[in-house]
Short mmCIF file of C-alpha atoms in Angstrom, two decimals:
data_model
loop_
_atom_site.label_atom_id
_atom_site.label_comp_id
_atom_site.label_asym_id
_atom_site.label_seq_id
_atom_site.Cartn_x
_atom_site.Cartn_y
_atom_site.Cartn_z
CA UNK F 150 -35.49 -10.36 7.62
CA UNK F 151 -36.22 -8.04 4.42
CA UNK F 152 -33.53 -8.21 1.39
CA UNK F 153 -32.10 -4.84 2.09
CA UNK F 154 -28.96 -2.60 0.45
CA UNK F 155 -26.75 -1.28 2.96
CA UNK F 156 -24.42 1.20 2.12
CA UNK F 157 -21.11 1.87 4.14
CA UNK F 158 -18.73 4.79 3.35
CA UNK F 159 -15.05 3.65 3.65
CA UNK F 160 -13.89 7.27 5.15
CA UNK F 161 -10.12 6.64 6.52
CA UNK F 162 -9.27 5.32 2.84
CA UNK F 163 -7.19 7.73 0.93
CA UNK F 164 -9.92 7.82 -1.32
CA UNK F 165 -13.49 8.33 -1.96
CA UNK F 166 -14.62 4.33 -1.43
CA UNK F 167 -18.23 2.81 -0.75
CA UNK F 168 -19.37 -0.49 -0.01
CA UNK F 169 -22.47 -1.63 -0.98
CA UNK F 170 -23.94 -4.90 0.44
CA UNK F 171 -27.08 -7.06 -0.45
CA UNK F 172 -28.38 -8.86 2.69
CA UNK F 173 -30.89 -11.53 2.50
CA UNK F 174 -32.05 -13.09 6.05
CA UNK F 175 -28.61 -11.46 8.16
CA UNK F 176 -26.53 -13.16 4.87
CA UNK F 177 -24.57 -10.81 1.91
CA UNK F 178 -25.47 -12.22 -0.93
CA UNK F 179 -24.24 -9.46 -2.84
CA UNK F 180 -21.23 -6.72 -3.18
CA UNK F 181 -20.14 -4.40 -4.30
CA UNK F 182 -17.03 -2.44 -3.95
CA UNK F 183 -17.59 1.49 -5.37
CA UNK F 184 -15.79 3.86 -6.31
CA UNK F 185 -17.67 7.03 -6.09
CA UNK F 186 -15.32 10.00 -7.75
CA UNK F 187 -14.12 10.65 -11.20
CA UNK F 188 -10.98 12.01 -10.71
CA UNK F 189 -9.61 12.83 -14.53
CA UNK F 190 -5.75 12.20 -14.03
CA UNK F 191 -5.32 11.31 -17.25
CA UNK F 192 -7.17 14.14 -19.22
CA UNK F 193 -5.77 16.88 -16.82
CA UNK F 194 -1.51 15.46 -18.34
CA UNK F 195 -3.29 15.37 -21.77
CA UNK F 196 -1.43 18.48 -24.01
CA UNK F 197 0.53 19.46 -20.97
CA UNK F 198 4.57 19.47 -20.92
CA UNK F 199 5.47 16.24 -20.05
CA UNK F 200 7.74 17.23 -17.16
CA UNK F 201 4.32 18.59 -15.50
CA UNK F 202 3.56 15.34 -14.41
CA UNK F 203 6.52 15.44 -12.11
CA UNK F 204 4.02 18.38 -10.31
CA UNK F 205 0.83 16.88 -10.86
CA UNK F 206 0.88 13.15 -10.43
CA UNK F 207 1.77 13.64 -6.90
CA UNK F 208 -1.44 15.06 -6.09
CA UNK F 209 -3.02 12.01 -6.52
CA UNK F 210 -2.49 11.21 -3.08
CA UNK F 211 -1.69 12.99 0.24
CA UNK F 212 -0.32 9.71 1.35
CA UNK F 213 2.00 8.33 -1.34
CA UNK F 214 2.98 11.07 -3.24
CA UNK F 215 6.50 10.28 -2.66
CA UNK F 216 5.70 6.88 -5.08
CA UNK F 217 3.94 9.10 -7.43
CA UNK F 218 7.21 11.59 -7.71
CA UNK F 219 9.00 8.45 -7.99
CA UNK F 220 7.29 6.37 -10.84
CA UNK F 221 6.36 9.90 -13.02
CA UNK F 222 10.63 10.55 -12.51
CA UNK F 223 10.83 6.87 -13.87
CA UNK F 224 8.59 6.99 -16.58
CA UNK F 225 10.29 10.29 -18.44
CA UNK F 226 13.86 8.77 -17.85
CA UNK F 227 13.10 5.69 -19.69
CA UNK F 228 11.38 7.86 -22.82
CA UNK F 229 13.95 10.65 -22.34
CA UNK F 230 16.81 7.57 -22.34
CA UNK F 231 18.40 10.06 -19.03
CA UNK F 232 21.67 8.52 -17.61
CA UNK F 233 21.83 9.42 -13.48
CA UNK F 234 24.28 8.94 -11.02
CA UNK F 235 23.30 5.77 -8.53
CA UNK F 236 23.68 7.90 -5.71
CA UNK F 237 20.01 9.83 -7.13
CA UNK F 238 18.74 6.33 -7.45
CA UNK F 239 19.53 5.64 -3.67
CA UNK F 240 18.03 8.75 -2.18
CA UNK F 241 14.85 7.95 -4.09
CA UNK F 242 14.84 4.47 -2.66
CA UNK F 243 15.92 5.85 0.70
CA UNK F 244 13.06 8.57 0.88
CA UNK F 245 10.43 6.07 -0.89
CA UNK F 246 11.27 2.88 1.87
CA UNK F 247 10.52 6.12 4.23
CA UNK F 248 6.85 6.76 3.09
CA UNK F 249 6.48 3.10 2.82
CA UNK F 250 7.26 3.02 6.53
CA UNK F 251 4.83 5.29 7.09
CA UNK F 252 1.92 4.37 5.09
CA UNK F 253 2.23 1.28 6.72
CA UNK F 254 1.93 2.67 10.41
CA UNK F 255 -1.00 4.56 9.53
CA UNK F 256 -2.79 2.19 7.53
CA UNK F 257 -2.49 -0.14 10.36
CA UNK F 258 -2.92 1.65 13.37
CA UNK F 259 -5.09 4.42 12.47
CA UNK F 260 -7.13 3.12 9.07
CA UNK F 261 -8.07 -0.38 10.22
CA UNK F 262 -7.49 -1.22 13.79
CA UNK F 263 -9.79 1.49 15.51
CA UNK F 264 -12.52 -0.52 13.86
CA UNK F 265 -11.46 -3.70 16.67
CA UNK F 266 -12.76 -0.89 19.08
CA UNK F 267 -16.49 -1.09 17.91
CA UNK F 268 -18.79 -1.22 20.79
CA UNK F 269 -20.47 -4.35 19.38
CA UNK F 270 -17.27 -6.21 20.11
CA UNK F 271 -17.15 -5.21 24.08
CA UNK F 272 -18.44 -8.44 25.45
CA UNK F 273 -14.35 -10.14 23.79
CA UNK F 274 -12.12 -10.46 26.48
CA UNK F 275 -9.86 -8.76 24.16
CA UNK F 276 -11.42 -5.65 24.30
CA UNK F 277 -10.38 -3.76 26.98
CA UNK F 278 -6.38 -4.40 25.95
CA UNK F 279 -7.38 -3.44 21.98
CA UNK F 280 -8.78 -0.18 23.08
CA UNK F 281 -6.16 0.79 25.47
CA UNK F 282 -3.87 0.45 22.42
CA UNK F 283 -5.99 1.91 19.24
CA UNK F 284 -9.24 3.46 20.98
CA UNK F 285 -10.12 6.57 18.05
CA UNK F 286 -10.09 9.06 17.46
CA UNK F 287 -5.95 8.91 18.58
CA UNK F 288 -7.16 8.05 21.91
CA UNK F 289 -5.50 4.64 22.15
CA UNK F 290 -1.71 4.43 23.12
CA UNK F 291 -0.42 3.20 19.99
CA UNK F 292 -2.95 5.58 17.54
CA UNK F 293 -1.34 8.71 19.41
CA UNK F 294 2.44 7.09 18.74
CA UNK F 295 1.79 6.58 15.62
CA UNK F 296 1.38 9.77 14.89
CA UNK F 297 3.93 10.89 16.19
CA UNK F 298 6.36 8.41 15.38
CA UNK F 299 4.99 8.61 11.70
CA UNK F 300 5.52 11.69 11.28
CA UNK F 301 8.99 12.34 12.73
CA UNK F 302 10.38 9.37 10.68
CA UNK F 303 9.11 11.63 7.17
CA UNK F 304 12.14 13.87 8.17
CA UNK F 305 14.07 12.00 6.00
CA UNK F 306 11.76 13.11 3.35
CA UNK F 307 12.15 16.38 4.19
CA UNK F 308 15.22 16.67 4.77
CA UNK F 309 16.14 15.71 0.87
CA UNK F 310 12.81 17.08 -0.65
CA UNK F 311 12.22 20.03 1.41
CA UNK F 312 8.75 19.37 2.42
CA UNK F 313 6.05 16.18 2.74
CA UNK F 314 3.89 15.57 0.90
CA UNK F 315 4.21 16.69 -2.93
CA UNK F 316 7.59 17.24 -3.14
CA UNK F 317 9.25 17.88 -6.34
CA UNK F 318 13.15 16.83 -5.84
CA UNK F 319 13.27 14.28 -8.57
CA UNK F 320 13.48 14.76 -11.82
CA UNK F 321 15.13 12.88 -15.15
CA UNK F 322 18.52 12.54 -14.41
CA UNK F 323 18.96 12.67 -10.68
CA UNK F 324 17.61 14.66 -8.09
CA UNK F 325 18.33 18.55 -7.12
CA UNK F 326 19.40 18.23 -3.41
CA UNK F 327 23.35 17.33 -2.07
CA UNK F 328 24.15 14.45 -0.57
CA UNK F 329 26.17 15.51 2.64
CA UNK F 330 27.04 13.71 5.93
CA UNK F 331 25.27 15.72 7.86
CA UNK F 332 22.06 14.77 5.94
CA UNK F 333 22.80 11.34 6.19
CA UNK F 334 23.63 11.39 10.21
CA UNK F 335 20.13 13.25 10.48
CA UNK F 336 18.53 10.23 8.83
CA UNK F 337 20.42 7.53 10.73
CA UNK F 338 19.34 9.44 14.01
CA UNK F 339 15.56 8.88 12.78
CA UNK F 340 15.72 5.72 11.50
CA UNK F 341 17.53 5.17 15.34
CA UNK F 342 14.53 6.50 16.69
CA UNK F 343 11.55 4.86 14.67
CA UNK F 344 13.09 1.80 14.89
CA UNK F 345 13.55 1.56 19.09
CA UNK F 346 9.67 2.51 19.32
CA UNK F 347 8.87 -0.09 16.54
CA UNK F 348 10.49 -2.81 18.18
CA UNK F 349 9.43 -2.05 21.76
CA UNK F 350 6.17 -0.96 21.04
CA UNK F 351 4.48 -2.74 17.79
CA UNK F 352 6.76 -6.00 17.52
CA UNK F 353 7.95 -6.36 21.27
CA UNK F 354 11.37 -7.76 20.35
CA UNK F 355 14.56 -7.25 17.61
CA UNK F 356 14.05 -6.63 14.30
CA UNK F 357 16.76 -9.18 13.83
CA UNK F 358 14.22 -11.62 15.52
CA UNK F 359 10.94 -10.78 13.94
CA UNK F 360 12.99 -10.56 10.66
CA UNK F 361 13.66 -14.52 11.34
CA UNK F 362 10.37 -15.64 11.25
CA UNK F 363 9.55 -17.80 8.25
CA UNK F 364 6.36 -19.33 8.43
CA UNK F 365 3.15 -19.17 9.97
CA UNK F 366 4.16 -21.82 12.98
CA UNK F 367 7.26 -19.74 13.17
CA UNK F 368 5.03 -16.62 13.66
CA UNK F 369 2.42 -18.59 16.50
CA UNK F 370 5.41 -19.82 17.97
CA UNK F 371 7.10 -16.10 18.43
CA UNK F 372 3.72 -15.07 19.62
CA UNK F 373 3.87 -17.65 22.51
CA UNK F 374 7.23 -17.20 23.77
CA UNK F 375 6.63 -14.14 25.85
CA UNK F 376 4.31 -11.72 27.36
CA UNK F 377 6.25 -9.23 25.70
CA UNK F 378 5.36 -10.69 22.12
CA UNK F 379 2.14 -10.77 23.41
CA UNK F 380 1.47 -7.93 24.37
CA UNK F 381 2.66 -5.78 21.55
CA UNK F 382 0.92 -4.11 19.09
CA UNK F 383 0.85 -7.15 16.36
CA UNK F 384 0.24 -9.24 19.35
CA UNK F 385 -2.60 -7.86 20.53
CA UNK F 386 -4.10 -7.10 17.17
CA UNK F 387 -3.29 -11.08 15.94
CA UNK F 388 -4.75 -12.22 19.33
CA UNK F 389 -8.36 -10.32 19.35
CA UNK F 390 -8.50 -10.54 15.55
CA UNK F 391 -8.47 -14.22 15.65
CA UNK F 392 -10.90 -14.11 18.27
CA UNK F 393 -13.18 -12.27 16.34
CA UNK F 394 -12.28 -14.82 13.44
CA UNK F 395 -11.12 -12.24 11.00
CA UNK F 396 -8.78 -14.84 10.07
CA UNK F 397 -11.81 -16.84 8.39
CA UNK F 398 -13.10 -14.10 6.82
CA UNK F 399 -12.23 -11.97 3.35
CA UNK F 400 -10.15 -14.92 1.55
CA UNK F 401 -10.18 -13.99 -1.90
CA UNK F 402 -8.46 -14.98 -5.12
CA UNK F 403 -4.96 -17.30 -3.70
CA UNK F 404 -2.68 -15.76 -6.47
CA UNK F 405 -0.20 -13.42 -5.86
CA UNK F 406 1.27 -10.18 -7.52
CA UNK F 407 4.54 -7.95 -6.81
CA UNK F 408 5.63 -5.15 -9.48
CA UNK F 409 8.77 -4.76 -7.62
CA UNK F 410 9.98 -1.53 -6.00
CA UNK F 411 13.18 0.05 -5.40
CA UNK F 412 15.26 -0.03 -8.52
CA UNK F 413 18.49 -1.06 -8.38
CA UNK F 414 21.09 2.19 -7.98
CA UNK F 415 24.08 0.57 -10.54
CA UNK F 416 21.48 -1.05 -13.20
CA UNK F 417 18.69 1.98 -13.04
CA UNK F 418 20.36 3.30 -16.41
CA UNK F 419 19.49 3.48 -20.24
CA UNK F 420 18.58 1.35 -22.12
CA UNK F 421 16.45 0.76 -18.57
CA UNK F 422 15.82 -3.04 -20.54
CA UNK F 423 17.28 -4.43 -17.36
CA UNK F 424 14.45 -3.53 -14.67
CA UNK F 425 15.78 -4.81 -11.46
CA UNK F 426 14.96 -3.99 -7.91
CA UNK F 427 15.75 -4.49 -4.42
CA UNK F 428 12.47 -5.59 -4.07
CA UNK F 429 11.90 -8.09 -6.91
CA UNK F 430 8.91 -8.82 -8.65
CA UNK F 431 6.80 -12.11 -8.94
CA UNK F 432 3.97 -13.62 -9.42
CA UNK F 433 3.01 -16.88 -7.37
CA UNK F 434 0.20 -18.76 -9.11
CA UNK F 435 -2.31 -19.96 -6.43
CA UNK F 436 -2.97 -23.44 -8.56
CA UNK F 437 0.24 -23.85 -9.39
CA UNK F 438 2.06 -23.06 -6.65
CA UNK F 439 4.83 -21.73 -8.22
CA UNK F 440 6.42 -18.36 -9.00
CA UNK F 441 6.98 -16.65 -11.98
CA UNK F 442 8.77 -14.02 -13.51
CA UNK F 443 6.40 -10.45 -13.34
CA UNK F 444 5.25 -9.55 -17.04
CA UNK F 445 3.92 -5.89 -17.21
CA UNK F 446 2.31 -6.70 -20.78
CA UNK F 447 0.09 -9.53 -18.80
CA UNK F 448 -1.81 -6.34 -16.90
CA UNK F 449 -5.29 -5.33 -18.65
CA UNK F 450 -7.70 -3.17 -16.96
CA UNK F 451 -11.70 -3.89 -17.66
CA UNK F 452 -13.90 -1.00 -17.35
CA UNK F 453 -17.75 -3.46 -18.10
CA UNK F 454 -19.10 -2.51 -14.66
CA UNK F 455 -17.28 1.03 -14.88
CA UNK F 456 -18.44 4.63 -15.90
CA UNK F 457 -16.44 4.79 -18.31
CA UNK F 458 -17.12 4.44 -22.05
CA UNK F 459 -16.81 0.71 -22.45
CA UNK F 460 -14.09 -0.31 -25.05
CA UNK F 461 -14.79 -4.47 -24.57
CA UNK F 462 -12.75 -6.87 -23.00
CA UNK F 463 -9.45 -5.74 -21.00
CA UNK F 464 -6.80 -3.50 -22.34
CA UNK F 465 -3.26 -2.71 -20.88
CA UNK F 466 -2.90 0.77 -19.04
CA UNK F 467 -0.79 1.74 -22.18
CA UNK F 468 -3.47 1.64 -24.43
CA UNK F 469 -6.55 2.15 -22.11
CA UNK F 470 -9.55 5.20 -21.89
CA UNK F 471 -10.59 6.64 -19.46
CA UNK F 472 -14.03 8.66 -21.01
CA UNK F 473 -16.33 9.57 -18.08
CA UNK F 474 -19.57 7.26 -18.71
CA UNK F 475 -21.90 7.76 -15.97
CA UNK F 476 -24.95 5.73 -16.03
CA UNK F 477 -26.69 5.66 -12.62
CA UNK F 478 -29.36 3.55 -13.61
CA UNK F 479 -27.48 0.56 -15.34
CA UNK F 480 -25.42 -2.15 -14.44
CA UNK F 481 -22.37 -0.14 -13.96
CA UNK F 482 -21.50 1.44 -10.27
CA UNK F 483 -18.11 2.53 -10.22
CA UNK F 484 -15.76 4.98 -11.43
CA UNK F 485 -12.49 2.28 -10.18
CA UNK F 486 -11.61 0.29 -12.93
CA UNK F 487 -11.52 -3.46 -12.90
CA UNK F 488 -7.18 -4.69 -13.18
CA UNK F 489 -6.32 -8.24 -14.02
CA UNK F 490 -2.90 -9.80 -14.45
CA UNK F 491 -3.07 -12.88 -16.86
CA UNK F 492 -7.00 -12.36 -16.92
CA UNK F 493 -6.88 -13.28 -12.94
CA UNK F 494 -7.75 -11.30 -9.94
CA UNK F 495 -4.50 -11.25 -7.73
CA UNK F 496 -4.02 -9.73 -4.89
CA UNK F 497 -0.84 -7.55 -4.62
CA UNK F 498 1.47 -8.19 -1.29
CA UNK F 499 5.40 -7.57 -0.99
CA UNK F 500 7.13 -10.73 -2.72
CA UNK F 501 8.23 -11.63 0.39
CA UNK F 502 4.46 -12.45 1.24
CA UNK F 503 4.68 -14.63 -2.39
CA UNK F 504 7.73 -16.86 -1.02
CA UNK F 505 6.36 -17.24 2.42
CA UNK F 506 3.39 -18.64 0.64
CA UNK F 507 5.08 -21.32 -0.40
CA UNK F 508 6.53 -22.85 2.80
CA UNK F 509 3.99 -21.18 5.59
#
């Protein structure tokens, strides 16, 4: 076989993502990972009022813009030095941990798992159970729940923020909608909800049990205990993705990265010196095997391979360009820049991932 290019658009991203691969004799000898459009964030906030960005930097996604609200809302209370009640604090968690919910559903069961459901894959003896359960487009059982489910459980959104996505509640000091019982029983009564199709449908047991698993022969040892495990969403999905050895495949760099998320409601408050959250930050050193505290200043983004005007070697966010460079015909092939933490590539899981490393 001919050294060929193939070229493979990534098109249930939230973003405009193409792989390119170099294949020599039915092996990739080459990648590359391409990100195909300048989007200009950064120039379009340049001269603007700074509280704009609680309007704008929301639109960079249709997904999270919930985390985009959240971090621009951040970002002006710590230069604006805003005091808010914790109460603000925990509706932004609250309505964040929401969209997290979400984005996880979808990303699962409607991003990655219809590809399981590729024809070249029929002759598995998996097959037939993974397409009952993610068949696209929302054909499958679980693709057409997830919808659903998904999008009922963004009421809680809604029901503080008035709409989903690009919502504008937030803002220094607090955020601009009551905090009333009813609210609150309205959200308990979708939480309620989510979570008895969650457990019955994707996990196939209690959260309280899946919540107790540890490490990974905690995990295979769940998986075997009953049919019901088994035949669950992350059953079936573990089950015919090691069949297809997925689990050998796409191991990259073993270190580990978590900003945090979720800051704490009684600490969020000037100085804002003492960053803590509810889900804590950490970074687990492959080589090492140990964790360490997260360093923001250790984060430098590389633009060599970039179209952007190069300004050598790796500079924090803080201090970085972002000058449209494009150059079709030279070495560079992306408009994503290159991050680093520590000058390594990490990869960035919840730090519950990081701790689990260590034992599982």
């Amino acid at each position: 076989m001919a050294k060929q290019i193939i070229k493979m658009d990534m098109n249930r991203v939230e973003g405009d993502l193409e792989i390119k691969l170099e294949v020599d004799d039915h092996t990739v000898t080459d990648a590359w990972c391409v990100g195909t459009m300048y989007r200009g964030f950064e120039q379009i906030l340049v001269g603007r009022d700074a509280k704009d960005a609680l309007v704008i930097t929301p639109r960079i996604c249709g997904i999270c813009s919930t985390s985009q609200l959240y971090a621009a809302t951040s970002a002006l209370e710590v230069a604006f030095q805003t005091p808010l009640p914790p109460n603000a604090t925990r509706i932004r968690n609250l309505c964040l941990m929401t969209e997290s919910v979400m984005s996880d559903a979808r990303h699962t069961f409607l991003m990655f798992a219809p590809d399981l459901c590729n024809p070249a894959y029929r002759g598995q003896p998996l097959y037939d159970e993974a397409l009952e359960l993610f068949e696209p487009p929302f054909k499958g059982r679980v693709a057409r729940e997830t919808v659903h489910h998904s999008k009922q459980i963004l009421g809680i959104v809604i029901a503080f923020g008035g709409q989903w996505p690009h919502a504008t509640y937030m803002l220094p000091g607090g955020v601009t909608c009551p905090l009333t019982a009813e609210t609150l029983a309205a959200c308990l009564a979708a939480i309620d909800t989510y979570t008895e199709w969650y457990e019955q449908t994707v996990l196939g047991c209690p959260s309280e049990r899946w919540l107790g698993l540890n490490t990974t022969a905690d995990f295979f040892a769940w998986l075997d205990e009953t049919e019901a495990h088994r035949q669950s969403a992350v059953g079936v999905f573990t089950r015919f993705g090691r069949a297809l050895g997925l689990h050998q495949t796409g191991q990259g760099t073993p270190h580990l990265l978590s900003a945090g998320c979720y800051y704490d409601p009684e600490n969020w408050q000037p100085p804002f010196t003492n960053r803590q959250c509810l889900q804590p930050a950490g970074f687990y050193d492959g080589q090492t095997r140990r964790i360490e505290p997260f360093d923001q200043q250790q984060v430098a983004e590389h633009v060599r391979y970039s179209w952007y005007a190069d300004y050598g070697g790796g500079r924090h966010p803080w201090e970085g360009e972002s000058q449209p460079d494009y150059q079709p015909d030279s070495d560079r092939y992306t408009y994503a820049k290159a991050p680093r933490y520590q000058n390594q590539v990490v990869q960035l899981p919840a730090i519950r991932k990081v701790r689990q490393s260590l034992v599982g």
